[in-house]
mmCIF file of C-alpha atoms in Angstrom:
data_model
loop_
_atom_site.group_PDB
_atom_site.id
_atom_site.type_symbol
_atom_site.label_atom_id
_atom_site.label_comp_id
_atom_site.label_asym_id
_atom_site.label_seq_id
_atom_site.Cartn_x
_atom_site.Cartn_y
_atom_site.Cartn_z
ATOM 1 C CA UNK I 249 19.195 -23.956 -4.447
ATOM 2 C CA UNK I 250 20.317 -23.394 -8.049
ATOM 3 C CA UNK I 251 21.870 -20.063 -9.006
ATOM 4 C CA UNK I 252 22.396 -18.790 -12.521
ATOM 5 C CA UNK I 253 23.568 -15.585 -14.140
ATOM 6 C CA UNK I 254 21.301 -14.119 -16.797
ATOM 7 C CA UNK I 255 22.867 -11.525 -19.091
ATOM 8 C CA UNK I 256 20.350 -8.886 -20.107
ATOM 9 C CA UNK I 257 19.250 -8.664 -23.724
ATOM 10 C CA UNK I 258 18.930 -4.916 -23.204
ATOM 11 C CA UNK I 259 21.351 -3.363 -20.744
ATOM 12 C CA UNK I 260 20.048 -0.492 -18.631
ATOM 13 C CA UNK I 261 21.653 2.547 -16.989
ATOM 14 C CA UNK I 262 22.553 2.020 -13.342
ATOM 15 C CA UNK I 263 20.092 4.717 -12.290
ATOM 16 C CA UNK I 264 17.284 2.452 -13.517
ATOM 17 C CA UNK I 265 18.600 -0.512 -11.554
ATOM 18 C CA UNK I 266 16.226 0.182 -8.669
ATOM 19 C CA UNK I 267 13.262 0.050 -11.053
ATOM 20 C CA UNK I 268 14.347 -3.385 -12.268
ATOM 21 C CA UNK I 269 15.005 -4.535 -8.697
ATOM 22 C CA UNK I 270 11.408 -3.633 -7.710
ATOM 23 C CA UNK I 271 10.113 -6.129 -10.286
ATOM 24 C CA UNK I 272 12.465 -9.132 -10.333
ATOM 25 C CA UNK I 273 10.512 -11.229 -7.807
ATOM 26 C CA UNK I 274 7.442 -10.963 -10.051
ATOM 27 C CA UNK I 275 9.280 -12.245 -13.153
ATOM 28 C CA UNK I 276 8.694 -15.950 -12.514
ATOM 29 C CA UNK I 277 7.695 -18.197 -9.581
ATOM 30 C CA UNK I 278 10.385 -19.597 -7.323
ATOM 31 C CA UNK I 279 12.897 -16.725 -7.251
ATOM 32 C CA UNK I 280 14.458 -16.772 -3.789
ATOM 33 C CA UNK I 281 17.060 -14.057 -4.252
ATOM 34 C CA UNK I 282 18.855 -11.971 -6.846
ATOM 35 C CA UNK I 283 21.700 -9.535 -7.350
ATOM 36 C CA UNK I 284 22.089 -7.026 -10.159
ATOM 37 C CA UNK I 285 25.388 -7.165 -12.050
ATOM 38 C CA UNK I 286 26.799 -3.781 -13.054
ATOM 39 C CA UNK I 287 29.648 -2.943 -15.391
ATOM 40 C CA UNK I 288 30.731 0.409 -16.747
ATOM 41 C CA UNK I 289 27.802 2.320 -15.309
ATOM 42 C CA UNK I 290 25.200 -0.081 -16.701
ATOM 43 C CA UNK I 291 23.283 -3.074 -15.335
ATOM 44 C CA UNK I 292 24.325 -5.915 -17.633
ATOM 45 C CA UNK I 293 22.913 -8.982 -15.890
ATOM 46 C CA UNK I 294 21.095 -10.502 -12.932
ATOM 47 C CA UNK I 295 22.329 -13.353 -10.736
ATOM 48 C CA UNK I 296 19.215 -15.274 -9.748
ATOM 49 C CA UNK I 297 18.723 -17.952 -7.092
ATOM 50 C CA UNK I 298 15.611 -20.116 -7.447
ATOM 51 C CA UNK I 299 13.949 -22.800 -5.349
ATOM 52 C CA UNK I 300 13.962 -25.202 -8.327
ATOM 53 C CA UNK I 301 15.672 -25.263 -11.696
ATOM 54 C CA UNK I 302 14.399 -22.556 -14.070
ATOM 55 C CA UNK I 303 15.046 -22.425 -17.812
ATOM 56 C CA UNK I 304 17.603 -19.688 -18.389
ATOM 57 C CA UNK I 305 16.284 -18.697 -21.808
ATOM 58 C CA UNK I 306 12.775 -18.245 -20.405
ATOM 59 C CA UNK I 307 14.123 -16.240 -17.487
ATOM 60 C CA UNK I 308 16.031 -14.020 -19.921
ATOM 61 C CA UNK I 309 12.910 -13.523 -22.048
ATOM 62 C CA UNK I 310 10.760 -12.557 -19.066
ATOM 63 C CA UNK I 311 13.359 -10.140 -17.732
ATOM 64 C CA UNK I 312 13.462 -8.546 -21.170
ATOM 65 C CA UNK I 313 9.670 -8.102 -21.138
ATOM 66 C CA UNK I 314 9.908 -6.241 -17.824
ATOM 67 C CA UNK I 315 12.838 -4.119 -18.996
ATOM 68 C CA UNK I 316 11.216 -3.233 -22.317
ATOM 69 C CA UNK I 317 7.784 -2.339 -20.933
ATOM 70 C CA UNK I 318 8.505 -0.947 -17.487
ATOM 71 C CA UNK I 319 12.143 0.017 -17.030
ATOM 72 C CA UNK I 320 13.814 1.423 -20.153
ATOM 73 C CA UNK I 321 11.033 3.909 -20.971
ATOM 74 C CA UNK I 322 11.556 5.687 -17.646
ATOM 75 C CA UNK I 323 13.716 8.776 -17.261
ATOM 76 C CA UNK I 324 15.992 9.758 -14.416
ATOM 77 C CA UNK I 325 13.938 11.955 -12.115
ATOM 78 C CA UNK I 326 15.075 13.926 -9.106
ATOM 79 C CA UNK I 327 13.031 13.453 -5.946
ATOM 80 C CA UNK I 328 11.365 16.714 -4.965
ATOM 81 C CA UNK I 329 10.851 17.209 -1.238
ATOM 82 C CA UNK I 330 7.966 19.523 -0.379
ATOM 83 C CA UNK I 331 8.271 19.323 3.430
ATOM 84 C CA UNK I 332 10.909 18.121 5.872
ATOM 85 C CA UNK I 333 10.493 17.618 9.597
ATOM 86 C CA UNK I 334 12.690 19.740 11.865
ATOM 87 C CA UNK I 335 13.512 16.622 13.912
ATOM 88 C CA UNK I 336 16.678 14.665 13.183
ATOM 89 C CA UNK I 337 16.480 10.954 12.401
ATOM 90 C CA UNK I 338 17.430 8.834 15.390
ATOM 91 C CA UNK I 339 16.617 5.425 16.730
ATOM 92 C CA UNK I 340 17.552 1.869 17.556
ATOM 93 C CA UNK I 341 18.322 -0.529 14.715
ATOM 94 C CA UNK I 342 17.291 -3.459 16.923
ATOM 95 C CA UNK I 343 13.759 -2.297 17.593
ATOM 96 C CA UNK I 344 11.983 -4.961 15.540
ATOM 97 C CA UNK I 345 13.786 -7.732 17.418
ATOM 98 C CA UNK I 346 12.806 -6.094 20.708
ATOM 99 C CA UNK I 347 9.158 -5.930 19.672
ATOM 100 C CA UNK I 348 9.243 -9.598 18.702
ATOM 101 C CA UNK I 349 11.011 -10.603 21.925
ATOM 102 C CA UNK I 350 8.347 -8.740 23.919
ATOM 103 C CA UNK I 351 5.696 -10.687 21.963
ATOM 104 C CA UNK I 352 3.788 -7.555 20.979
ATOM 105 C CA UNK I 353 4.617 -8.322 17.346
ATOM 106 C CA UNK I 354 4.368 -11.926 16.151
ATOM 107 C CA UNK I 355 4.903 -13.361 12.676
ATOM 108 C CA UNK I 356 1.884 -15.345 11.484
ATOM 109 C CA UNK I 357 3.067 -16.222 7.977
ATOM 110 C CA UNK I 358 4.650 -14.604 4.938
ATOM 111 C CA UNK I 359 3.996 -10.865 5.155
ATOM 112 C CA UNK I 360 1.576 -11.407 8.052
ATOM 113 C CA UNK I 361 2.007 -10.128 11.610
ATOM 114 C CA UNK I 362 -0.114 -9.987 14.716
ATOM 115 C CA UNK I 363 0.309 -6.832 16.809
ATOM 116 C CA UNK I 364 -0.870 -6.015 20.293
ATOM 117 C CA UNK I 365 0.129 -4.538 23.609
ATOM 118 C CA UNK I 366 1.951 -1.219 23.424
ATOM 119 C CA UNK I 367 2.363 -1.469 19.656
ATOM 120 C CA UNK I 368 -1.377 -1.843 19.206
ATOM 121 C CA UNK I 369 -2.019 1.144 21.449
ATOM 122 C CA UNK I 370 0.303 3.336 19.377
ATOM 123 C CA UNK I 371 -1.106 2.038 16.109
ATOM 124 C CA UNK I 372 -4.713 2.693 16.994
ATOM 125 C CA UNK I 373 -3.882 5.882 18.887
ATOM 126 C CA UNK I 374 -2.532 7.170 15.592
ATOM 127 C CA UNK I 375 -5.684 5.988 13.866
ATOM 128 C CA UNK I 376 -7.869 7.811 16.351
ATOM 129 C CA UNK I 377 -5.988 11.052 15.736
ATOM 130 C CA UNK I 378 -6.275 10.643 11.965
ATOM 131 C CA UNK I 379 -9.982 9.800 12.267
ATOM 132 C CA UNK I 380 -10.603 12.836 14.467
ATOM 133 C CA UNK I 381 -8.707 14.987 11.975
ATOM 134 C CA UNK I 382 -10.901 13.756 9.121
ATOM 135 C CA UNK I 383 -14.175 14.224 11.018
ATOM 136 C CA UNK I 384 -13.445 17.440 12.892
ATOM 137 C CA UNK I 385 -11.407 19.359 10.331
ATOM 138 C CA UNK I 386 -12.875 18.005 7.078
ATOM 139 C CA UNK I 387 -16.411 17.105 8.215
ATOM 140 C CA UNK I 388 -15.919 13.555 6.918
ATOM 141 C CA UNK I 389 -18.558 10.858 7.199
ATOM 142 C CA UNK I 390 -17.246 7.579 8.654
ATOM 143 C CA UNK I 391 -18.128 4.203 7.229
ATOM 144 C CA UNK I 392 -17.212 0.567 7.783
ATOM 145 C CA UNK I 393 -17.047 -1.403 4.560
ATOM 146 C CA UNK I 394 -16.903 -5.159 3.905
ATOM 147 C CA UNK I 395 -13.464 -6.625 3.452
ATOM 148 C CA UNK I 396 -14.204 -8.206 0.064
ATOM 149 C CA UNK I 397 -14.554 -5.897 -2.916
ATOM 150 C CA UNK I 398 -16.147 -6.608 -6.275
ATOM 151 C CA UNK I 399 -13.725 -7.669 -8.982
ATOM 152 C CA UNK I 400 -15.739 -5.515 -11.380
ATOM 153 C CA UNK I 401 -15.150 -2.463 -9.164
ATOM 154 C CA UNK I 402 -11.388 -2.953 -9.371
ATOM 155 C CA UNK I 403 -11.610 -3.500 -13.123
ATOM 156 C CA UNK I 404 -13.596 -0.282 -13.581
ATOM 157 C CA UNK I 405 -11.150 1.601 -11.385
ATOM 158 C CA UNK I 406 -8.234 0.449 -13.552
ATOM 159 C CA UNK I 407 -6.420 -1.290 -10.709
ATOM 160 C CA UNK I 408 -6.257 -4.681 -12.393
ATOM 161 C CA UNK I 409 -4.499 -3.364 -15.495
ATOM 162 C CA UNK I 410 -2.158 -1.025 -13.589
ATOM 163 C CA UNK I 411 -1.039 -3.233 -10.676
ATOM 164 C CA UNK I 412 -1.735 -6.908 -11.449
ATOM 165 C CA UNK I 413 1.317 -7.981 -9.437
ATOM 166 C CA UNK I 414 -0.345 -6.992 -6.165
ATOM 167 C CA UNK I 415 -3.810 -8.441 -6.682
ATOM 168 C CA UNK I 416 -5.116 -11.168 -4.361
ATOM 169 C CA UNK I 417 -8.461 -12.770 -5.202
ATOM 170 C CA UNK I 418 -11.137 -14.798 -3.405
ATOM 171 C CA UNK I 419 -12.356 -18.231 -4.509
ATOM 172 C CA UNK I 420 -14.825 -20.891 -3.417
ATOM 173 C CA UNK I 421 -15.420 -24.563 -4.133
ATOM 174 C CA UNK I 422 -17.640 -25.518 -7.049
ATOM 175 C CA UNK I 423 -21.208 -25.989 -5.811
ATOM 176 C CA UNK I 424 -21.362 -29.684 -6.519
ATOM 177 C CA UNK I 425 -21.552 -32.644 -4.176
ATOM 178 C CA UNK I 426 -18.966 -34.524 -6.239
ATOM 179 C CA UNK I 427 -16.564 -31.596 -5.843
ATOM 180 C CA UNK I 428 -16.908 -31.588 -2.070
ATOM 181 C CA UNK I 429 -16.549 -35.359 -1.935
ATOM 182 C CA UNK I 430 -13.474 -35.356 -4.177
ATOM 183 C CA UNK I 431 -11.877 -32.543 -2.229
ATOM 184 C CA UNK I 432 -12.405 -33.950 1.259
ATOM 185 C CA UNK I 433 -11.384 -37.473 0.293
ATOM 186 C CA UNK I 434 -8.203 -36.191 -1.323
ATOM 187 C CA UNK I 435 -6.969 -33.922 1.473
ATOM 188 C CA UNK I 436 -4.918 -36.525 3.310
ATOM 189 C CA UNK I 437 -3.105 -37.735 0.203
ATOM 190 C CA UNK I 438 -2.513 -34.297 -1.309
ATOM 191 C CA UNK I 439 1.127 -33.226 -1.415
ATOM 192 C CA UNK I 440 0.173 -29.663 -2.407
ATOM 193 C CA UNK I 441 -2.976 -28.518 -0.624
ATOM 194 C CA UNK I 442 -3.000 -25.227 -2.535
ATOM 195 C CA UNK I 443 -3.061 -26.999 -5.890
ATOM 196 C CA UNK I 444 -5.716 -29.374 -4.557
ATOM 197 C CA UNK I 445 -7.902 -26.389 -3.650
ATOM 198 C CA UNK I 446 -7.382 -24.767 -7.071
ATOM 199 C CA UNK I 447 -8.518 -27.926 -8.846
ATOM 200 C CA UNK I 448 -11.869 -27.793 -7.043
ATOM 201 C CA UNK I 449 -12.527 -24.047 -6.875
ATOM 202 C CA UNK I 450 -13.394 -20.975 -8.918
ATOM 203 C CA UNK I 451 -13.233 -17.197 -8.642
ATOM 204 C CA UNK I 452 -16.332 -15.811 -6.889
ATOM 205 C CA UNK I 453 -16.330 -12.291 -8.328
ATOM 206 C CA UNK I 454 -14.620 -10.674 -5.363
ATOM 207 C CA UNK I 455 -11.070 -9.743 -4.425
ATOM 208 C CA UNK I 456 -9.212 -8.805 -1.281
ATOM 209 C CA UNK I 457 -9.002 -4.997 -1.371
ATOM 210 C CA UNK I 458 -5.634 -3.482 -2.362
ATOM 211 C CA UNK I 459 -6.841 -0.181 -0.853
ATOM 212 C CA UNK I 460 -9.999 0.742 1.015
ATOM 213 C CA UNK I 461 -10.789 3.838 -1.065
ATOM 214 C CA UNK I 462 -12.242 1.660 -3.849
ATOM 215 C CA UNK I 463 -15.146 0.770 -1.582
ATOM 216 C CA UNK I 464 -15.937 4.468 -1.291
ATOM 217 C CA UNK I 465 -16.048 5.015 -5.062
ATOM 218 C CA UNK I 466 -18.384 2.040 -5.439
ATOM 219 C CA UNK I 467 -20.519 3.324 -2.552
ATOM 220 C CA UNK I 468 -21.044 6.704 -4.229
ATOM 221 C CA UNK I 469 -21.360 5.278 -7.745
ATOM 222 C CA UNK I 470 -24.076 7.029 -9.751
ATOM 223 C CA UNK I 471 -24.616 9.756 -7.150
ATOM 224 C CA UNK I 472 -24.594 13.548 -7.215
ATOM 225 C CA UNK I 473 -23.031 15.725 -4.520
ATOM 226 C CA UNK I 474 -25.392 18.136 -2.800
ATOM 227 C CA UNK I 475 -22.598 20.463 -1.685
ATOM 228 C CA UNK I 476 -19.331 21.810 -3.067
ATOM 229 C CA UNK I 477 -17.236 19.057 -1.529
ATOM 230 C CA UNK I 478 -17.621 16.043 0.757
ATOM 231 C CA UNK I 479 -15.258 13.659 2.511
ATOM 232 C CA UNK I 480 -15.607 10.021 3.545
ATOM 233 C CA UNK I 481 -13.222 8.223 5.896
ATOM 234 C CA UNK I 482 -12.855 4.521 6.564
ATOM 235 C CA UNK I 483 -10.461 2.044 8.113
ATOM 236 C CA UNK I 484 -9.960 -1.472 6.836
ATOM 237 C CA UNK I 485 -7.649 -4.326 6.006
ATOM 238 C CA UNK I 486 -5.673 -4.055 2.786
ATOM 239 C CA UNK I 487 -3.983 -6.866 0.864
ATOM 240 C CA UNK I 488 -1.116 -6.708 -1.613
ATOM 241 C CA UNK I 489 1.037 -9.584 -2.786
ATOM 242 C CA UNK I 490 4.508 -8.197 -2.085
ATOM 243 C CA UNK I 491 6.236 -11.497 -2.960
ATOM 244 C CA UNK I 492 9.681 -11.664 -1.351
ATOM 245 C CA UNK I 493 9.845 -7.893 -1.049
ATOM 246 C CA UNK I 494 8.107 -8.356 2.309
ATOM 247 C CA UNK I 495 10.154 -7.069 5.235
ATOM 248 C CA UNK I 496 9.169 -7.056 8.934
ATOM 249 C CA UNK I 497 6.478 -4.408 9.484
ATOM 250 C CA UNK I 498 7.870 -2.274 6.669
ATOM 251 C CA UNK I 499 6.246 -4.175 3.807
ATOM 252 C CA UNK I 500 3.340 -6.523 4.504
ATOM 253 C CA UNK I 501 0.971 -8.697 2.495
ATOM 254 C CA UNK I 502 -1.884 -7.646 4.794
ATOM 255 C CA UNK I 503 -2.010 -4.346 6.637
ATOM 256 C CA UNK I 504 -4.412 -1.782 8.059
ATOM 257 C CA UNK I 505 -5.240 1.482 6.321
ATOM 258 C CA UNK I 506 -6.998 4.638 7.375
ATOM 259 C CA UNK I 507 -8.169 6.530 4.306
ATOM 260 C CA UNK I 508 -9.949 9.804 3.644
ATOM 261 C CA UNK I 509 -11.519 10.329 0.221
ATOM 262 C CA UNK I 510 -12.530 13.769 -1.029
ATOM 263 C CA UNK I 511 -15.120 14.545 -3.715
ATOM 264 C CA UNK I 512 -15.870 17.907 -5.319
ATOM 265 C CA UNK I 513 -14.696 20.173 -8.096
ATOM 266 C CA UNK I 514 -11.041 20.356 -9.056
ATOM 267 C CA UNK I 515 -10.085 23.306 -6.876
ATOM 268 C CA UNK I 516 -11.833 21.990 -3.777
ATOM 269 C CA UNK I 517 -10.198 18.550 -3.774
ATOM 270 C CA UNK I 518 -6.754 20.019 -4.469
ATOM 271 C CA UNK I 519 -7.263 22.383 -1.547
ATOM 272 C CA UNK I 520 -8.472 19.551 0.701
ATOM 273 C CA UNK I 521 -5.322 17.594 -0.071
ATOM 274 C CA UNK I 522 -3.157 20.631 0.673
ATOM 275 C CA UNK I 523 -4.862 21.093 4.026
ATOM 276 C CA UNK I 524 -4.502 17.398 4.860
ATOM 277 C CA UNK I 525 -0.790 17.416 4.025
ATOM 278 C CA UNK I 526 -0.316 20.413 6.295
ATOM 279 C CA UNK I 527 -2.286 18.841 9.153
ATOM 280 C CA UNK I 528 -0.404 15.536 8.952
ATOM 281 C CA UNK I 529 2.951 17.320 8.853
ATOM 282 C CA UNK I 530 1.894 19.125 12.041
ATOM 283 C CA UNK I 531 1.089 15.745 13.637
ATOM 284 C CA UNK I 532 4.465 14.296 12.648
ATOM 285 C CA UNK I 533 6.198 17.362 14.097
ATOM 286 C CA UNK I 534 4.097 17.171 17.274
ATOM 287 C CA UNK I 535 5.145 13.542 17.809
ATOM 288 C CA UNK I 536 8.823 14.463 17.419
ATOM 289 C CA UNK I 537 9.315 12.312 14.330
ATOM 290 C CA UNK I 538 11.831 12.803 11.572
ATOM 291 C CA UNK I 539 10.335 12.523 8.105
ATOM 292 C CA UNK I 540 9.566 14.218 4.835
ATOM 293 C CA UNK I 541 6.825 14.575 2.245
ATOM 294 C CA UNK I 542 8.032 14.071 -1.303
ATOM 295 C CA UNK I 543 6.639 13.892 -4.812
ATOM 296 C CA UNK I 544 6.197 10.236 -5.790
ATOM 297 C CA UNK I 545 4.638 7.882 -8.311
ATOM 298 C CA UNK I 546 2.770 4.581 -8.242
ATOM 299 C CA UNK I 547 4.513 1.249 -9.103
ATOM 300 C CA UNK I 548 2.831 0.660 -12.476
ATOM 301 C CA UNK I 549 3.543 -2.811 -13.845
ATOM 302 C CA UNK I 550 3.763 -4.323 -17.353
ATOM 303 C CA UNK I 551 2.374 -1.245 -19.024
ATOM 304 C CA UNK I 552 4.050 0.340 -22.047
ATOM 305 C CA UNK I 553 2.716 3.727 -20.915
ATOM 306 C CA UNK I 554 4.428 3.474 -17.532
ATOM 307 C CA UNK I 555 6.896 6.251 -18.378
ATOM 308 C CA UNK I 556 4.065 8.612 -19.327
ATOM 309 C CA UNK I 557 2.118 7.770 -16.171
ATOM 310 C CA UNK I 558 5.169 8.313 -13.948
ATOM 311 C CA UNK I 559 6.056 11.574 -15.690
ATOM 312 C CA UNK I 560 2.529 12.940 -15.349
ATOM 313 C CA UNK I 561 2.272 11.993 -11.674
ATOM 314 C CA UNK I 562 5.587 13.639 -10.837
ATOM 315 C CA UNK I 563 5.408 16.732 -13.029
ATOM 316 C CA UNK I 564 1.819 17.505 -12.018
ATOM 317 C CA UNK I 565 2.525 16.467 -8.391
ATOM 318 C CA UNK I 566 -0.471 14.166 -8.321
ATOM 319 C CA UNK I 567 1.050 11.947 -5.625
ATOM 320 C CA UNK I 568 2.898 12.836 -2.429
ATOM 321 C CA UNK I 569 4.259 10.341 0.088
ATOM 322 C CA UNK I 570 4.967 10.755 3.785
ATOM 323 C CA UNK I 571 8.318 9.006 4.288
ATOM 324 C CA UNK I 572 9.427 8.162 7.825
ATOM 325 C CA UNK I 573 12.859 6.752 8.775
ATOM 326 C CA UNK I 574 12.923 3.272 10.310
ATOM 327 C CA UNK I 575 15.808 0.832 10.831
ATOM 328 C CA UNK I 576 19.205 0.655 9.097
ATOM 329 C CA UNK I 577 18.831 3.979 7.303
ATOM 330 C CA UNK I 578 15.684 2.879 5.462
ATOM 331 C CA UNK I 579 12.461 4.844 5.185
ATOM 332 C CA UNK I 580 8.879 3.715 4.674
ATOM 333 C CA UNK I 581 6.012 5.488 2.946
ATOM 334 C CA UNK I 582 3.608 5.673 5.889
ATOM 335 C CA UNK I 583 1.117 7.840 4.032
ATOM 336 C CA UNK I 584 0.182 9.038 0.570
ATOM 337 C CA UNK I 585 -1.747 12.061 -0.669
ATOM 338 C CA UNK I 586 -3.209 11.681 -4.146
ATOM 339 C CA UNK I 587 -5.327 13.701 -6.561
ATOM 340 C CA UNK I 588 -6.986 11.893 -9.466
ATOM 341 C CA UNK I 589 -8.661 14.583 -11.541
ATOM 342 C CA UNK I 590 -12.114 13.464 -12.714
ATOM 343 C CA UNK I 591 -11.048 9.910 -13.546
ATOM 344 C CA UNK I 592 -12.926 8.086 -10.782
ATOM 345 C CA UNK I 593 -15.830 10.505 -10.974
ATOM 346 C CA UNK I 594 -16.186 9.635 -14.661
ATOM 347 C CA UNK I 595 -15.738 5.881 -14.254
ATOM 348 C CA UNK I 596 -18.213 5.634 -11.365
ATOM 349 C CA UNK I 597 -20.680 8.255 -12.604
ATOM 350 C CA UNK I 598 -20.274 10.663 -9.681
ATOM 351 C CA UNK I 599 -21.359 14.272 -10.305
ATOM 352 C CA UNK I 600 -20.373 17.404 -8.434
ATOM 353 C CA UNK I 601 -22.847 19.941 -7.071
ATOM 354 C CA UNK I 602 -22.894 21.832 -10.385
ATOM 355 C CA UNK I 603 -23.716 18.735 -12.414
ATOM 356 C CA UNK I 604 -20.209 18.241 -13.778
ATOM 357 C CA UNK I 605 -18.053 15.177 -13.258
ATOM 358 C CA UNK I 606 -16.713 15.085 -9.708
ATOM 359 C CA UNK I 607 -12.995 15.262 -9.056
ATOM 360 C CA UNK I 608 -11.498 13.113 -6.322
ATOM 361 C CA UNK I 609 -8.507 12.934 -4.000
ATOM 362 C CA UNK I 610 -7.579 10.319 -1.438
ATOM 363 C CA UNK I 611 -5.238 10.265 1.522
ATOM 364 C CA UNK I 612 -4.176 6.935 3.003
ATOM 365 C CA UNK I 613 -2.049 5.818 5.950
ATOM 366 C CA UNK I 614 -0.511 2.415 6.623
ATOM 367 C CA UNK I 615 -1.045 2.167 10.367
ATOM 368 C CA UNK I 616 1.467 -0.625 11.001
ATOM 369 C CA UNK I 617 4.170 1.335 9.169
ATOM 370 C CA UNK I 618 3.320 4.571 10.929
ATOM 371 C CA UNK I 619 3.459 2.916 14.363
ATOM 372 C CA UNK I 620 6.640 1.031 13.488
ATOM 373 C CA UNK I 621 8.353 4.308 12.560
ATOM 374 C CA UNK I 622 7.354 5.672 15.976
ATOM 375 C CA UNK I 623 9.063 2.749 17.724
ATOM 376 C CA UNK I 624 12.112 2.886 15.451
ATOM 377 C CA UNK I 625 12.624 6.572 16.240
ATOM 378 C CA UNK I 626 11.556 6.750 19.890
ATOM 379 C CA UNK I 627 12.318 3.228 21.088
ATOM 380 C CA UNK I 628 10.194 0.702 22.964
ATOM 381 C CA UNK I 629 10.447 2.351 26.413
ATOM 382 C CA UNK I 630 7.404 4.635 26.827
ATOM 383 C CA UNK I 631 9.111 6.364 29.723
ATOM 384 C CA UNK I 632 11.520 7.959 27.249
ATOM 385 C CA UNK I 633 8.841 9.074 24.814
ATOM 386 C CA UNK I 634 7.936 12.712 24.169
ATOM 387 C CA UNK I 635 4.869 13.945 26.027
ATOM 388 C CA UNK I 636 2.758 14.177 22.863
ATOM 389 C CA UNK I 637 3.322 10.487 22.136
ATOM 390 C CA UNK I 638 2.498 9.508 25.718
ATOM 391 C CA UNK I 639 -0.715 11.523 25.461
ATOM 392 C CA UNK I 640 -1.628 9.839 22.169
ATOM 393 C CA UNK I 641 -1.374 6.398 23.773
ATOM 394 C CA UNK I 642 -3.112 7.503 26.958
ATOM 395 C CA UNK I 643 -6.048 9.005 25.051
ATOM 396 C CA UNK I 644 -6.573 5.686 23.310
ATOM 397 C CA UNK I 645 -7.350 3.857 26.529
ATOM 398 C CA UNK I 646 -6.582 0.220 27.325
ATOM 399 C CA UNK I 647 -7.802 -1.460 24.132
ATOM 400 C CA UNK I 648 -5.289 -2.406 21.494
ATOM 401 C CA UNK I 649 -7.680 -2.232 18.610
ATOM 402 C CA UNK I 650 -10.516 0.061 19.529
ATOM 403 C CA UNK I 651 -12.514 1.559 16.703
ATOM 404 C CA UNK I 652 -13.029 5.324 16.563
ATOM 405 C CA UNK I 653 -16.595 6.460 17.012
ATOM 406 C CA UNK I 654 -18.498 6.178 13.759
ATOM 407 C CA UNK I 655 -20.774 8.837 12.380
ATOM 408 C CA UNK I 656 -23.783 6.905 11.117
ATOM 409 C CA UNK I 657 -25.588 7.635 7.877
ATOM 410 C CA UNK I 658 -25.003 8.036 4.193
ATOM 411 C CA UNK I 659 -22.396 10.447 2.831
ATOM 412 C CA UNK I 660 -23.966 13.789 2.068
ATOM 413 C CA UNK I 661 -24.254 13.715 -1.676
#
């Protein structure tokens, strides 16, 4: 595979190197690997390996677009930790290989894994605890939503303009007998089945959901709350195109999320988030896990206001992440706790009990990541697990993917 060195038009400080590294695989198709080149405390170039030859001038131009819009405007920010587990990080760096060898984790494609057996029991045992927390402590209504979500909903929510790099869409074949005939007759001879599909298909107005909370905003669109605050919880599949940033169970293209969404006035949703952070920290401590909750920001992409967005999120502490150690000294964000102000209430026409625009907050957990952190820290032998973890698996029963009981009915609004 060809490798070339691209010298940056605009050099960046080394402390911004990680921000550039988060975006390189989205610069152009076919990038298989890269390495930042530093000199004198600055990143001066990128060594890029591609699957096919790529024009160096075009690669330089696209890197410059990313650097100008997303990287250079950002400031060096210290990570603020708001909670740290009393448990020390420990674990086995070979745990993923052990899970794969035991066939309770199986790769199904890029960023796609099947899970079952003991891993599934831990994963959905965690989900049951989180669901019970939402229902019992926050009086949340539970709903199952369709997998597909309206493209218009994501546009209204601002997702498409903020995170286009992650979006995965749904398509269908043109409703025409000639289309079907041309497609089926050309399958055998097609060297690129994906391109063959694209030539005969069109977007259907739906996307694969990048988070399940967007279904909740659409569900309550145009409504008025009939009490000071309400909560809705749901579990569903989530899809994000992570390109070659995918890594084992740490970063997937498709994963499972449990989310809790709060609606109310400003003070009530901020308080609900505070209570949820506290409750989840208690759960992490109970399970004997090392971890921390820190102030974070979203990975905004190709937006000249990215520095302002990041600064606001961090200074106002709009986003917290639950970070749990996994293999090789890495950590994963297994959960996030976000407050949005009245943005979604305004966009979706949701009113609070006093007739004002509702404020919202959402809390989400990546169940595969959460369970993987458990195995990385406590190992794959349940006999050596702490009692609380054994009880969590035992309370789940024998099913690997059982669904928590669902409270039927519409959210109280």
